[in-house]
mmCIF file of C-alpha atoms in Angstrom:
data_model
loop_
_atom_site.group_PDB
_atom_site.id
_atom_site.type_symbol
_atom_site.label_atom_id
_atom_site.label_comp_id
_atom_site.label_asym_id
_atom_site.label_seq_id
_atom_site.Cartn_x
_atom_site.Cartn_y
_atom_site.Cartn_z
ATOM 1 C CA MET A 1 -3.515 -53.806 53.011
ATOM 2 C CA ALA A 2 -5.354 -50.687 52.042
ATOM 3 C CA GLN A 3 -4.401 -48.912 48.835
ATOM 4 C CA ILE A 4 -1.911 -46.078 49.404
ATOM 5 C CA PHE A 5 -2.848 -44.214 46.218
ATOM 6 C CA PRO A 6 -6.437 -43.555 45.185
ATOM 7 C CA PRO A 7 -7.340 -44.423 41.537
ATOM 8 C CA VAL A 8 -7.242 -40.709 40.578
ATOM 9 C CA ALA A 9 -3.494 -40.683 41.205
ATOM 10 C CA ASP A 10 -2.968 -42.229 37.758
ATOM 11 C CA THR A 11 -4.549 -39.167 36.178
ATOM 12 C CA CYS A 12 -2.433 -36.817 38.284
ATOM 13 C CA VAL A 13 0.734 -38.591 37.189
ATOM 14 C CA LYS A 14 -0.305 -38.380 33.519
ATOM 15 C CA LEU A 15 -1.148 -34.667 33.831
ATOM 16 C CA ALA A 16 2.156 -33.969 35.534
ATOM 17 C CA GLY A 17 3.886 -35.874 32.744
ATOM 18 C CA ILE A 18 2.190 -33.727 30.092
ATOM 19 C CA ALA A 19 3.044 -30.543 31.989
ATOM 20 C CA VAL A 20 6.714 -31.522 32.219
ATOM 21 C CA ALA A 21 6.768 -32.420 28.524
ATOM 22 C CA VAL A 22 5.215 -29.065 27.551
ATOM 23 C CA LEU A 23 7.714 -27.194 29.740
ATOM 24 C CA VAL A 24 10.673 -29.120 28.335
ATOM 25 C CA VAL A 25 9.604 -28.770 24.676
ATOM 26 C CA GLY A 26 8.593 -25.098 25.152
ATOM 27 C CA GLY A 27 11.820 -24.355 26.992
ATOM 28 C CA LEU A 28 13.865 -25.965 24.251
ATOM 29 C CA MET A 29 11.961 -23.957 21.593
ATOM 30 C CA VAL A 30 12.664 -20.682 23.392
ATOM 31 C CA ALA A 31 16.283 -21.574 24.124
ATOM 32 C CA GLY A 32 16.871 -22.878 20.598
ATOM 33 C CA GLY A 33 15.272 -19.827 18.961
ATOM 34 C CA ALA A 34 12.465 -21.837 17.336
ATOM 35 C CA VAL A 35 9.816 -19.313 18.418
ATOM 36 C CA ARG A 36 11.704 -16.657 16.457
ATOM 37 C CA SER A 37 12.324 -18.886 13.458
ATOM 38 C CA ASP A 38 11.129 -17.957 9.989
ATOM 39 C CA TRP A 39 8.973 -21.064 10.051
ATOM 40 C CA LEU A 40 6.847 -19.577 12.836
ATOM 41 C CA THR A 41 7.021 -15.901 11.847
ATOM 42 C CA ARG A 42 6.377 -16.723 8.139
ATOM 43 C CA VAL A 43 9.280 -14.565 6.983
ATOM 44 C CA GLY A 44 10.055 -15.433 3.368
ATOM 45 C CA VAL A 45 6.916 -17.563 3.059
ATOM 46 C CA ALA A 46 4.536 -16.227 0.403
ATOM 47 C CA PRO A 47 0.939 -17.254 1.102
ATOM 48 C CA ASP A 48 -1.186 -18.626 -1.728
ATOM 49 C CA GLN A 49 -3.278 -15.979 -3.481
ATOM 50 C CA PRO A 50 -6.438 -16.210 -5.614
ATOM 51 C CA VAL A 51 -4.621 -14.559 -8.547
ATOM 52 C CA PRO A 52 -0.867 -15.002 -9.237
ATOM 53 C CA PHE A 53 -0.265 -11.224 -9.131
ATOM 54 C CA SER A 54 3.401 -10.312 -9.517
ATOM 55 C CA HIS A 55 4.733 -7.130 -7.909
ATOM 56 C CA LYS A 56 8.023 -7.859 -9.695
ATOM 57 C CA HIS A 57 6.272 -7.470 -13.047
ATOM 58 C CA HIS A 58 4.015 -4.510 -12.214
ATOM 59 C CA ALA A 59 6.173 -2.435 -9.856
ATOM 60 C CA GLY A 60 9.567 -3.624 -11.125
ATOM 61 C CA GLU A 61 9.481 -4.287 -14.859
ATOM 62 C CA LEU A 62 6.622 -1.922 -15.752
ATOM 63 C CA GLY A 63 7.717 0.723 -13.241
ATOM 64 C CA ILE A 64 4.224 1.457 -11.918
ATOM 65 C CA ASP A 65 4.350 3.608 -8.769
ATOM 66 C CA CYS A 66 3.207 1.916 -5.522
ATOM 67 C CA ARG A 67 0.529 4.611 -5.149
ATOM 68 C CA TYR A 68 -1.128 3.778 -8.472
ATOM 69 C CA CYS A 69 -2.834 0.893 -6.641
ATOM 70 C CA HIS A 70 -2.169 1.656 -2.941
ATOM 71 C CA ASP A 71 -3.587 5.138 -3.294
ATOM 72 C CA ASP A 72 -4.602 5.651 0.355
ATOM 73 C CA VAL A 73 -1.109 5.183 1.739
ATOM 74 C CA GLU A 74 -0.455 8.936 2.061
ATOM 75 C CA ARG A 75 -3.729 9.834 3.760
ATOM 76 C CA SER A 76 -4.884 6.807 5.722
ATOM 77 C CA ALA A 77 -3.819 4.236 8.304
ATOM 78 C CA SER A 78 -4.298 1.507 5.725
ATOM 79 C CA ALA A 79 -2.204 1.645 2.572
ATOM 80 C CA GLY A 80 -5.380 1.008 0.613
ATOM 81 C CA PHE A 81 -6.141 -2.254 -1.053
ATOM 82 C CA PRO A 82 -7.025 -1.794 -4.717
ATOM 83 C CA PRO A 83 -10.576 -2.650 -5.760
ATOM 84 C CA THR A 84 -10.963 -4.955 -8.772
ATOM 85 C CA LYS A 85 -11.702 -1.858 -10.852
ATOM 86 C CA THR A 86 -8.062 -0.813 -10.472
ATOM 87 C CA CYS A 87 -6.911 -4.108 -12.037
ATOM 88 C CA MET A 88 -9.434 -3.648 -14.821
ATOM 89 C CA THR A 89 -8.132 -0.128 -15.618
ATOM 90 C CA CYS A 90 -5.527 -1.941 -17.718
ATOM 91 C CA HIS A 91 -6.870 -5.487 -17.907
ATOM 92 C CA SER A 92 -10.091 -4.434 -19.621
ATOM 93 C CA GLN A 93 -7.747 -4.060 -22.626
ATOM 94 C CA LEU A 94 -4.721 -6.241 -21.844
ATOM 95 C CA TRP A 95 -4.635 -10.034 -21.321
ATOM 96 C CA THR A 96 -8.421 -10.025 -21.592
ATOM 97 C CA ASN A 97 -8.621 -13.785 -22.177
ATOM 98 C CA ALA A 98 -5.846 -14.849 -19.801
ATOM 99 C CA GLU A 99 -6.874 -17.818 -17.682
ATOM 100 C CA ALA A 100 -4.945 -16.435 -14.685
ATOM 101 C CA LEU A 101 -7.124 -13.311 -14.725
ATOM 102 C CA ALA A 102 -10.464 -15.163 -14.837
ATOM 103 C CA PRO A 103 -11.078 -14.532 -11.083
ATOM 104 C CA VAL A 104 -10.477 -10.789 -11.665
ATOM 105 C CA ARG A 105 -13.024 -10.602 -14.483
ATOM 106 C CA SER A 106 -15.503 -12.641 -12.478
ATOM 107 C CA SER A 107 -15.036 -10.342 -9.460
ATOM 108 C CA PHE A 108 -15.570 -7.293 -11.674
ATOM 109 C CA THR A 109 -18.842 -8.588 -13.127
ATOM 110 C CA THR A 110 -20.296 -9.988 -9.888
ATOM 111 C CA GLY A 111 -19.004 -7.318 -7.475
ATOM 112 C CA GLU A 112 -17.714 -10.084 -5.213
ATOM 113 C CA PRO A 113 -14.263 -8.948 -3.969
ATOM 114 C CA LEU A 114 -11.198 -11.109 -4.491
ATOM 115 C CA ALA A 115 -10.258 -12.771 -1.198
ATOM 116 C CA TRP A 116 -6.517 -12.002 -0.977
ATOM 117 C CA ASN A 117 -4.562 -13.480 1.894
ATOM 118 C CA ARG A 118 -2.811 -10.974 4.115
ATOM 119 C CA VAL A 119 0.965 -11.065 4.191
ATOM 120 C CA HIS A 120 1.555 -8.447 6.903
ATOM 121 C CA ASP A 121 -0.987 -8.721 9.699
ATOM 122 C CA LEU A 122 -0.208 -6.954 12.950
ATOM 123 C CA PRO A 123 -1.931 -8.022 16.181
ATOM 124 C CA ASP A 124 -5.177 -6.121 16.816
ATOM 125 C CA TYR A 125 -3.637 -4.300 19.809
ATOM 126 C CA VAL A 126 -1.150 -2.493 17.553
ATOM 127 C CA TYR A 127 -2.265 0.736 15.856
ATOM 128 C CA PHE A 128 -0.086 1.174 12.810
ATOM 129 C CA ASN A 129 -0.602 4.143 10.488
ATOM 130 C CA HIS A 130 0.960 4.134 7.019
ATOM 131 C CA SER A 131 0.387 7.826 6.303
ATOM 132 C CA ILE A 132 2.489 9.198 9.182
ATOM 133 C CA HIS A 133 5.387 6.910 8.265
ATOM 134 C CA VAL A 134 5.533 7.805 4.557
ATOM 135 C CA ALA A 135 5.030 11.507 5.371
ATOM 136 C CA HIS A 136 8.078 11.443 7.666
ATOM 137 C CA GLY A 137 10.563 9.771 5.392
ATOM 138 C CA VAL A 138 10.122 6.051 6.082
ATOM 139 C CA GLY A 139 10.425 4.366 2.694
ATOM 140 C CA CYS A 140 8.274 1.398 1.644
ATOM 141 C CA VAL A 141 11.457 -0.694 1.407
ATOM 142 C CA GLU A 142 12.260 -0.087 5.075
ATOM 143 C CA CYS A 143 9.529 -2.517 6.191
ATOM 144 C CA HIS A 144 8.452 -4.351 3.025
ATOM 145 C CA GLY A 145 11.828 -4.947 1.366
ATOM 146 C CA ARG A 146 12.304 -5.055 -2.393
ATOM 147 C CA ILE A 147 8.682 -5.692 -3.315
ATOM 148 C CA ASP A 148 9.618 -4.854 -6.909
ATOM 149 C CA ARG A 149 11.739 -8.016 -6.997
ATOM 150 C CA MET A 150 9.101 -10.378 -5.584
ATOM 151 C CA ASN A 151 6.899 -12.431 -7.868
ATOM 152 C CA ARG A 152 4.803 -13.368 -4.875
ATOM 153 C CA VAL A 153 4.997 -11.156 -1.829
ATOM 154 C CA ALA A 154 6.413 -12.495 1.410
ATOM 155 C CA LYS A 155 7.389 -10.746 4.618
ATOM 156 C CA VAL A 156 11.051 -9.772 4.928
ATOM 157 C CA HIS A 157 10.767 -8.776 8.609
ATOM 158 C CA ALA A 158 9.050 -10.662 11.413
ATOM 159 C CA LEU A 159 7.445 -7.401 12.647
ATOM 160 C CA TYR A 160 8.583 -7.944 16.222
ATOM 161 C CA MET A 161 7.934 -5.124 18.675
ATOM 162 C CA SER A 162 11.670 -4.888 19.330
ATOM 163 C CA TRP A 163 12.170 -4.240 15.603
ATOM 164 C CA CYS A 164 9.611 -1.390 15.648
ATOM 165 C CA LEU A 165 11.269 0.064 18.743
ATOM 166 C CA ASP A 166 14.767 -0.050 17.218
ATOM 167 C CA CYS A 167 13.608 2.516 14.683
ATOM 168 C CA HIS A 168 11.324 4.476 17.033
ATOM 169 C CA ARG A 169 14.219 5.001 19.452
ATOM 170 C CA ASP A 170 16.776 5.844 16.780
ATOM 171 C CA PRO A 171 15.015 6.762 13.510
ATOM 172 C CA ALA A 172 17.848 8.766 11.888
ATOM 173 C CA PRO A 173 19.618 5.937 9.976
ATOM 174 C CA HIS A 174 16.291 4.717 8.549
ATOM 175 C CA LEU A 175 14.993 7.978 7.045
ATOM 176 C CA ARG A 176 15.141 9.230 3.467
ATOM 177 C CA PRO A 177 14.164 12.487 1.736
ATOM 178 C CA PRO A 178 10.375 12.731 1.205
ATOM 179 C CA GLU A 179 10.690 12.523 -2.592
ATOM 180 C CA ARG A 180 12.504 9.177 -2.263
ATOM 181 C CA VAL A 181 9.979 7.395 0.003
ATOM 182 C CA PHE A 182 8.415 5.458 -2.900
ATOM 183 C CA ASP A 183 11.706 4.995 -4.756
ATOM 184 C CA LEU A 184 12.582 1.349 -4.161
ATOM 185 C CA ASP A 185 16.019 1.774 -5.749
ATOM 186 C CA TRP A 186 17.188 4.618 -3.525
ATOM 187 C CA GLN A 187 20.434 4.026 -1.671
ATOM 188 C CA PRO A 188 21.320 6.047 1.428
ATOM 189 C CA PRO A 189 24.398 8.274 1.190
ATOM 190 C CA ALA A 190 27.641 7.151 2.854
ATOM 191 C CA ASP A 191 26.722 9.134 5.944
ATOM 192 C CA ALA A 192 23.080 8.074 6.347
ATOM 193 C CA ARG A 193 23.030 9.247 9.962
ATOM 194 C CA ALA A 194 23.926 12.832 9.061
ATOM 195 C CA LEU A 195 21.111 12.997 6.496
ATOM 196 C CA GLY A 196 18.767 11.221 8.914
ATOM 197 C CA SER A 197 19.507 13.640 11.753
ATOM 198 C CA GLU A 198 18.742 16.545 9.454
ATOM 199 C CA LEU A 199 15.463 14.872 8.437
ATOM 200 C CA VAL A 200 14.540 14.157 12.069
ATOM 201 C CA ALA A 201 14.826 17.908 12.689
ATOM 202 C CA ARG A 202 13.019 18.869 9.484
ATOM 203 C CA PHE A 203 10.055 16.528 10.130
ATOM 204 C CA GLY A 204 9.887 17.462 13.825
ATOM 205 C CA ILE A 205 10.321 13.837 14.930
ATOM 206 C CA GLU A 206 10.828 13.440 18.684
ATOM 207 C CA PRO A 207 12.499 10.073 19.333
ATOM 208 C CA ALA A 208 12.267 10.696 23.094
ATOM 209 C CA ASN A 209 8.466 10.308 22.859
ATOM 210 C CA LEU A 210 8.326 7.678 20.128
ATOM 211 C CA ASP A 211 8.713 4.697 22.433
ATOM 212 C CA SER A 212 5.839 5.666 24.720
ATOM 213 C CA CYS A 213 3.321 2.818 25.008
ATOM 214 C CA TYR A 214 0.447 4.925 23.695
ATOM 215 C CA VAL A 215 2.197 5.660 20.400
ATOM 216 C CA CYS A 216 1.309 2.159 19.194
ATOM 217 C CA HIS A 217 -1.057 0.771 21.859
ATOM 218 C CA ARG A 218 -4.252 2.751 22.466
ATOM 219 C CA MET B 1 -15.642 -51.053 35.931
ATOM 220 C CA THR B 2 -14.002 -48.237 33.947
ATOM 221 C CA ARG B 3 -14.152 -44.661 35.036
ATOM 222 C CA PRO B 4 -14.681 -42.497 31.895
ATOM 223 C CA VAL B 5 -14.118 -39.111 33.530
ATOM 224 C CA PRO B 6 -10.576 -39.588 34.872
ATOM 225 C CA ARG B 7 -9.494 -41.300 31.657
ATOM 226 C CA LEU B 8 -10.592 -38.327 29.547
ATOM 227 C CA ALA B 9 -8.991 -35.790 31.867
ATOM 228 C CA PRO B 10 -5.518 -35.752 30.201
ATOM 229 C CA LEU B 11 -7.192 -35.245 26.823
ATOM 230 C CA LEU B 12 -9.204 -32.359 28.265
ATOM 231 C CA ALA B 13 -6.056 -30.795 29.701
ATOM 232 C CA LEU B 14 -4.367 -31.046 26.281
ATOM 233 C CA ILE B 15 -7.331 -29.334 24.579
ATOM 234 C CA LEU B 16 -7.199 -26.519 27.128
ATOM 235 C CA LEU B 17 -3.460 -26.116 26.553
ATOM 236 C CA VAL B 18 -3.895 -25.864 22.773
ATOM 237 C CA ALA B 19 -6.775 -23.425 23.205
ATOM 238 C CA GLY B 20 -4.377 -21.224 25.170
ATOM 239 C CA CYS B 21 -2.361 -20.690 21.975
ATOM 240 C CA ASP B 22 -5.217 -18.699 20.427
ATOM 241 C CA ASP B 23 -4.634 -15.231 21.879
ATOM 242 C CA PRO B 24 -7.902 -13.238 21.915
ATOM 243 C CA MET B 25 -5.876 -10.000 22.163
ATOM 244 C CA VAL B 26 -4.263 -10.705 18.783
ATOM 245 C CA ASP B 27 -7.565 -11.197 17.000
ATOM 246 C CA GLN B 28 -10.045 -9.021 18.864
ATOM 247 C CA ALA B 29 -13.801 -8.825 18.360
ATOM 248 C CA LYS B 30 -13.526 -5.898 15.953
ATOM 249 C CA TYR B 31 -13.121 -5.534 12.210
ATOM 250 C CA GLU B 32 -10.011 -4.097 10.607
ATOM 251 C CA ALA B 33 -10.129 -2.505 7.142
ATOM 252 C CA TYR B 34 -10.681 -5.127 4.409
ATOM 253 C CA GLU B 35 -11.219 -7.924 6.952
ATOM 254 C CA LYS B 36 -13.980 -10.420 6.190
ATOM 255 C CA ALA B 37 -17.054 -9.381 8.197
ATOM 256 C CA GLU B 38 -19.493 -12.104 9.209
ATOM 257 C CA LEU B 39 -21.875 -9.465 10.566
ATOM 258 C CA PHE B 40 -22.871 -8.018 7.190
ATOM 259 C CA PRO B 41 -24.783 -9.934 4.512
ATOM 260 C CA ASP B 42 -22.187 -9.175 1.811
ATOM 261 C CA GLY B 43 -19.299 -10.137 4.117
ATOM 262 C CA LYS B 44 -17.424 -6.833 3.706
ATOM 263 C CA THR B 45 -16.066 -4.693 6.556
ATOM 264 C CA ASN B 46 -16.075 -1.591 4.367
ATOM 265 C CA GLN B 47 -19.798 -0.880 3.927
ATOM 266 C CA PRO B 48 -21.042 1.727 1.439
ATOM 267 C CA PRO B 49 -22.824 4.671 3.057
ATOM 268 C CA VAL B 50 -26.619 4.769 2.978
ATOM 269 C CA PRO B 51 -27.739 6.097 -0.440
ATOM 270 C CA GLY B 52 -28.120 9.882 -0.341
ATOM 271 C CA THR B 53 -25.536 10.325 2.422
ATOM 272 C CA ILE B 54 -23.547 13.561 2.233
ATOM 273 C CA ALA B 55 -20.186 12.949 3.859
ATOM 274 C CA ARG B 56 -18.487 15.658 5.915
ATOM 275 C CA GLY B 57 -16.331 17.669 3.544
ATOM 276 C CA GLN B 58 -18.147 16.417 0.462
ATOM 277 C CA LEU B 59 -19.498 19.881 -0.408
ATOM 278 C CA ASP B 60 -15.918 21.180 -0.354
ATOM 279 C CA TYR B 61 -15.014 18.294 -2.645
ATOM 280 C CA PHE B 62 -17.456 19.465 -5.299
ATOM 281 C CA ALA B 63 -16.611 23.135 -4.742
ATOM 282 C CA THR B 64 -12.920 22.358 -5.370
ATOM 283 C CA LEU B 65 -13.875 20.514 -8.533
ATOM 284 C CA ARG B 66 -15.695 23.590 -9.883
ATOM 285 C CA GLN B 67 -13.246 26.234 -8.685
ATOM 286 C CA ARG B 68 -9.961 26.457 -10.580
ATOM 287 C CA PRO B 69 -7.111 27.067 -8.109
ATOM 288 C CA PRO B 70 -4.533 29.836 -8.671
ATOM 289 C CA LEU B 71 -1.556 28.721 -10.747
ATOM 290 C CA THR B 72 1.511 28.391 -8.521
ATOM 291 C CA ARG B 73 4.830 26.594 -8.747
ATOM 292 C CA ALA B 74 3.700 24.298 -5.910
ATOM 293 C CA LEU B 75 0.578 23.350 -7.896
ATOM 294 C CA VAL B 76 2.623 22.404 -10.972
ATOM 295 C CA GLU B 77 5.108 20.416 -8.868
ATOM 296 C CA ARG B 78 2.289 18.547 -7.156
ATOM 297 C CA GLY B 79 0.845 17.958 -10.615
ATOM 298 C CA ARG B 80 4.098 16.457 -11.853
ATOM 299 C CA GLU B 81 4.249 14.064 -8.895
ATOM 300 C CA ARG B 82 0.622 12.929 -9.380
ATOM 301 C CA PHE B 83 1.052 12.753 -13.181
ATOM 302 C CA ASP B 84 4.072 10.480 -12.728
ATOM 303 C CA ILE B 85 2.015 8.157 -10.500
ATOM 304 C CA PHE B 86 -1.297 7.928 -12.334
ATOM 305 C CA CYS B 87 -0.840 9.114 -15.942
ATOM 306 C CA VAL B 88 2.690 8.146 -17.007
ATOM 307 C CA PRO B 89 1.962 4.403 -17.361
ATOM 308 C CA CYS B 90 -0.077 5.181 -20.499
ATOM 309 C CA HIS B 91 0.588 8.812 -21.446
ATOM 310 C CA GLY B 92 4.371 8.649 -21.011
ATOM 311 C CA ARG B 93 6.667 11.094 -19.193
ATOM 312 C CA THR B 94 6.237 13.827 -21.794
ATOM 313 C CA GLY B 95 2.604 13.120 -22.699
ATOM 314 C CA ASP B 96 3.282 11.671 -26.148
ATOM 315 C CA GLY B 97 0.960 8.747 -25.426
ATOM 316 C CA ASP B 98 3.694 6.095 -25.517
ATOM 317 C CA GLY B 99 3.857 4.961 -21.884
ATOM 318 C CA MET B 100 4.991 1.511 -20.770
ATOM 319 C CA ILE B 101 1.461 0.073 -20.716
ATOM 320 C CA VAL B 102 0.848 1.321 -24.267
ATOM 321 C CA ARG B 103 4.086 -0.356 -25.346
ATOM 322 C CA ARG B 104 2.648 -3.554 -23.843
ATOM 323 C CA GLY B 105 -0.448 -3.307 -26.043
ATOM 324 C CA PHE B 106 -2.897 -0.877 -24.415
ATOM 325 C CA PRO B 107 -4.619 1.324 -27.036
ATOM 326 C CA SER B 108 -2.529 4.475 -27.520
ATOM 327 C CA PRO B 109 -4.033 7.657 -26.026
ATOM 328 C CA PRO B 110 -3.785 10.874 -28.069
ATOM 329 C CA SER B 111 -0.625 12.933 -27.632
ATOM 330 C CA TYR B 112 -1.069 16.170 -25.653
ATOM 331 C CA HIS B 113 0.985 17.909 -28.316
ATOM 332 C CA THR B 114 -1.740 18.284 -30.902
ATOM 333 C CA GLU B 115 -3.642 21.344 -32.035
ATOM 334 C CA ARG B 116 -6.898 19.974 -30.587
ATOM 335 C CA LEU B 117 -5.528 19.429 -27.064
ATOM 336 C CA ARG B 118 -3.417 22.607 -27.022
ATOM 337 C CA ASN B 119 -6.629 24.515 -27.639
ATOM 338 C CA ALA B 120 -8.726 22.490 -25.197
ATOM 339 C CA PRO B 121 -9.641 24.357 -22.002
ATOM 340 C CA THR B 122 -7.824 23.259 -18.817
ATOM 341 C CA GLU B 123 -11.186 22.074 -17.481
ATOM 342 C CA HIS B 124 -11.157 19.421 -20.207
ATOM 343 C CA PHE B 125 -8.284 17.551 -18.517
ATOM 344 C CA VAL B 126 -10.006 17.788 -15.121
ATOM 345 C CA GLN B 127 -13.146 16.335 -16.714
ATOM 346 C CA VAL B 128 -11.227 13.450 -18.293
ATOM 347 C CA VAL B 129 -9.583 12.508 -14.968
ATOM 348 C CA THR B 130 -13.001 12.717 -13.305
ATOM 349 C CA ASN B 131 -15.111 10.834 -15.850
ATOM 350 C CA GLY B 132 -12.639 8.901 -17.967
ATOM 351 C CA TYR B 133 -12.473 9.105 -21.763
ATOM 352 C CA GLY B 134 -12.774 6.319 -24.325
ATOM 353 C CA VAL B 135 -11.069 3.224 -22.894
ATOM 354 C CA MET B 136 -9.568 5.280 -20.034
ATOM 355 C CA TYR B 137 -11.395 4.612 -16.767
ATOM 356 C CA SER B 138 -12.392 7.363 -14.364
ATOM 357 C CA TYR B 139 -9.697 8.179 -11.795
ATOM 358 C CA ALA B 140 -12.137 10.027 -9.538
ATOM 359 C CA ASP B 141 -11.754 7.498 -6.708
ATOM 360 C CA ARG B 142 -7.953 7.709 -6.740
ATOM 361 C CA VAL B 143 -7.245 11.357 -7.613
ATOM 362 C CA PRO B 144 -9.027 13.969 -5.442
ATOM 363 C CA PRO B 145 -10.266 17.195 -7.128
ATOM 364 C CA ALA B 146 -7.360 19.420 -6.024
ATOM 365 C CA ASP B 147 -4.927 16.943 -7.554
ATOM 366 C CA ARG B 148 -6.905 16.855 -10.811
ATOM 367 C CA TRP B 149 -6.316 20.607 -11.183
ATOM 368 C CA ALA B 150 -2.644 20.082 -10.337
ATOM 369 C CA ILE B 151 -2.344 17.393 -13.036
ATOM 370 C CA ALA B 152 -4.115 19.660 -15.551
ATOM 371 C CA ALA B 153 -1.656 22.469 -14.723
ATOM 372 C CA TYR B 154 1.276 20.117 -15.274
ATOM 373 C CA ILE B 155 -0.165 18.948 -18.613
ATOM 374 C CA ARG B 156 -0.187 22.622 -19.631
ATOM 375 C CA ALA B 157 3.502 22.819 -18.647
ATOM 376 C CA LEU B 158 4.242 19.683 -20.690
ATOM 377 C CA GLN B 159 2.463 21.170 -23.708
ATOM 378 C CA LEU B 160 4.511 24.355 -23.348
ATOM 379 C CA SER B 161 7.740 22.337 -23.087
ATOM 380 C CA GLN B 162 7.126 20.816 -26.553
ATOM 381 C CA ASP B 163 5.773 23.932 -28.256
ATOM 382 C CA PHE B 164 7.808 27.001 -27.371
ATOM 383 C CA PRO B 165 9.435 29.369 -29.894
ATOM 384 C CA VAL B 166 13.236 29.162 -29.649
ATOM 385 C CA ALA B 167 13.443 32.919 -30.134
ATOM 386 C CA ARG B 168 11.655 33.484 -26.840
ATOM 387 C CA LEU B 169 14.025 31.278 -24.813
ATOM 388 C CA SER B 170 16.443 32.945 -22.417
ATOM 389 C CA ASP B 171 20.029 33.273 -23.715
ATOM 390 C CA GLU B 172 21.229 30.602 -21.309
ATOM 391 C CA ALA B 173 18.477 28.150 -22.259
ATOM 392 C CA ARG B 174 19.084 28.789 -25.960
ATOM 393 C CA SER B 175 22.812 28.137 -25.730
ATOM 394 C CA ARG B 176 22.119 24.888 -23.825
ATOM 395 C CA LEU B 177 19.704 23.881 -26.580
ATOM 396 C CA GLU B 178 22.322 24.644 -29.257
ATOM 397 C CA GLU B 179 24.875 22.533 -27.374
ATOM 398 C CA ALA B 180 22.429 19.621 -27.198
ATOM 399 C CA ARG B 181 22.004 19.794 -30.944
#
């Protein structure tokens, strides 16, 4: 009796098996919320860094303004990543023999930048601009959380598009007066929406246009 | 006789599936600020301009540095904001030279409220921000020229706040001062 199935049928069965397994596992991950879990989005997970820099110490305990180091945040898309010289402004005099700062001193003498690991990295098809946000009353805390309480920085939001759109469609409850943008302690008044609506008008924000594709994707 | 190609096919399919997870739209063939750049010998995305380059607006930059702006309330308020960001860590809120970083061991800068600095020209403070002074580094890359003048104007206001004859205060200010005593 001739064979009903050719030898290649074995491969087809195995491939089909893999496809079904991928669909089942993937389906379960979507249904169970695993794809939105902190484990995958890295929320609350601080990456290792070449130097154990503490924002809690510098921004919290010492009270140094965010802009002392991130000095481009008001005029550029990038908040500005401090060069080693900025660290050495103080550490040429303070903790000059500290073992933890050895990579900083080495970077300063060789000119080789410190290779920090990014915490917030948007996909390349998103055009985010820090300066427009801080100029229109979006505080640092709104996206980055209480950086001044973090020894090692981790994301507090997953940076989903839906999360961006929530604010772009209804910015009022998220806005603060311009002089409070860098104040990590600021608490909104009881009626945050009333203040926000006034700020939306003052800054000339047009929520009706803020969820157009081209605002973030160009 | 074994057939190597069909036996490797499931493995190949698996590799293709995993490769699908790497989304080329997420990490496109372009460099973002501060990203590691394989293209350049020093590995930096941010390349210094060719030596001798004059950037657009750079002549204005130097003109602003030489030309003292008119003294306005807005200038002093801008100066206070910038002073609180860049100077307060060492010089302190009132310019006494006892900021938080000094209290942590940084060498104490001179107080602004001395005869020498009261008599120093305003340009002196602009020069110090630009070039640094003693153990103080230059802030030229963080504080643009217009802001250096604003900071200098605010330092003048701070000096006045600590060295003003009580007799010349307004009645209201004088009575508030008496109350505080």
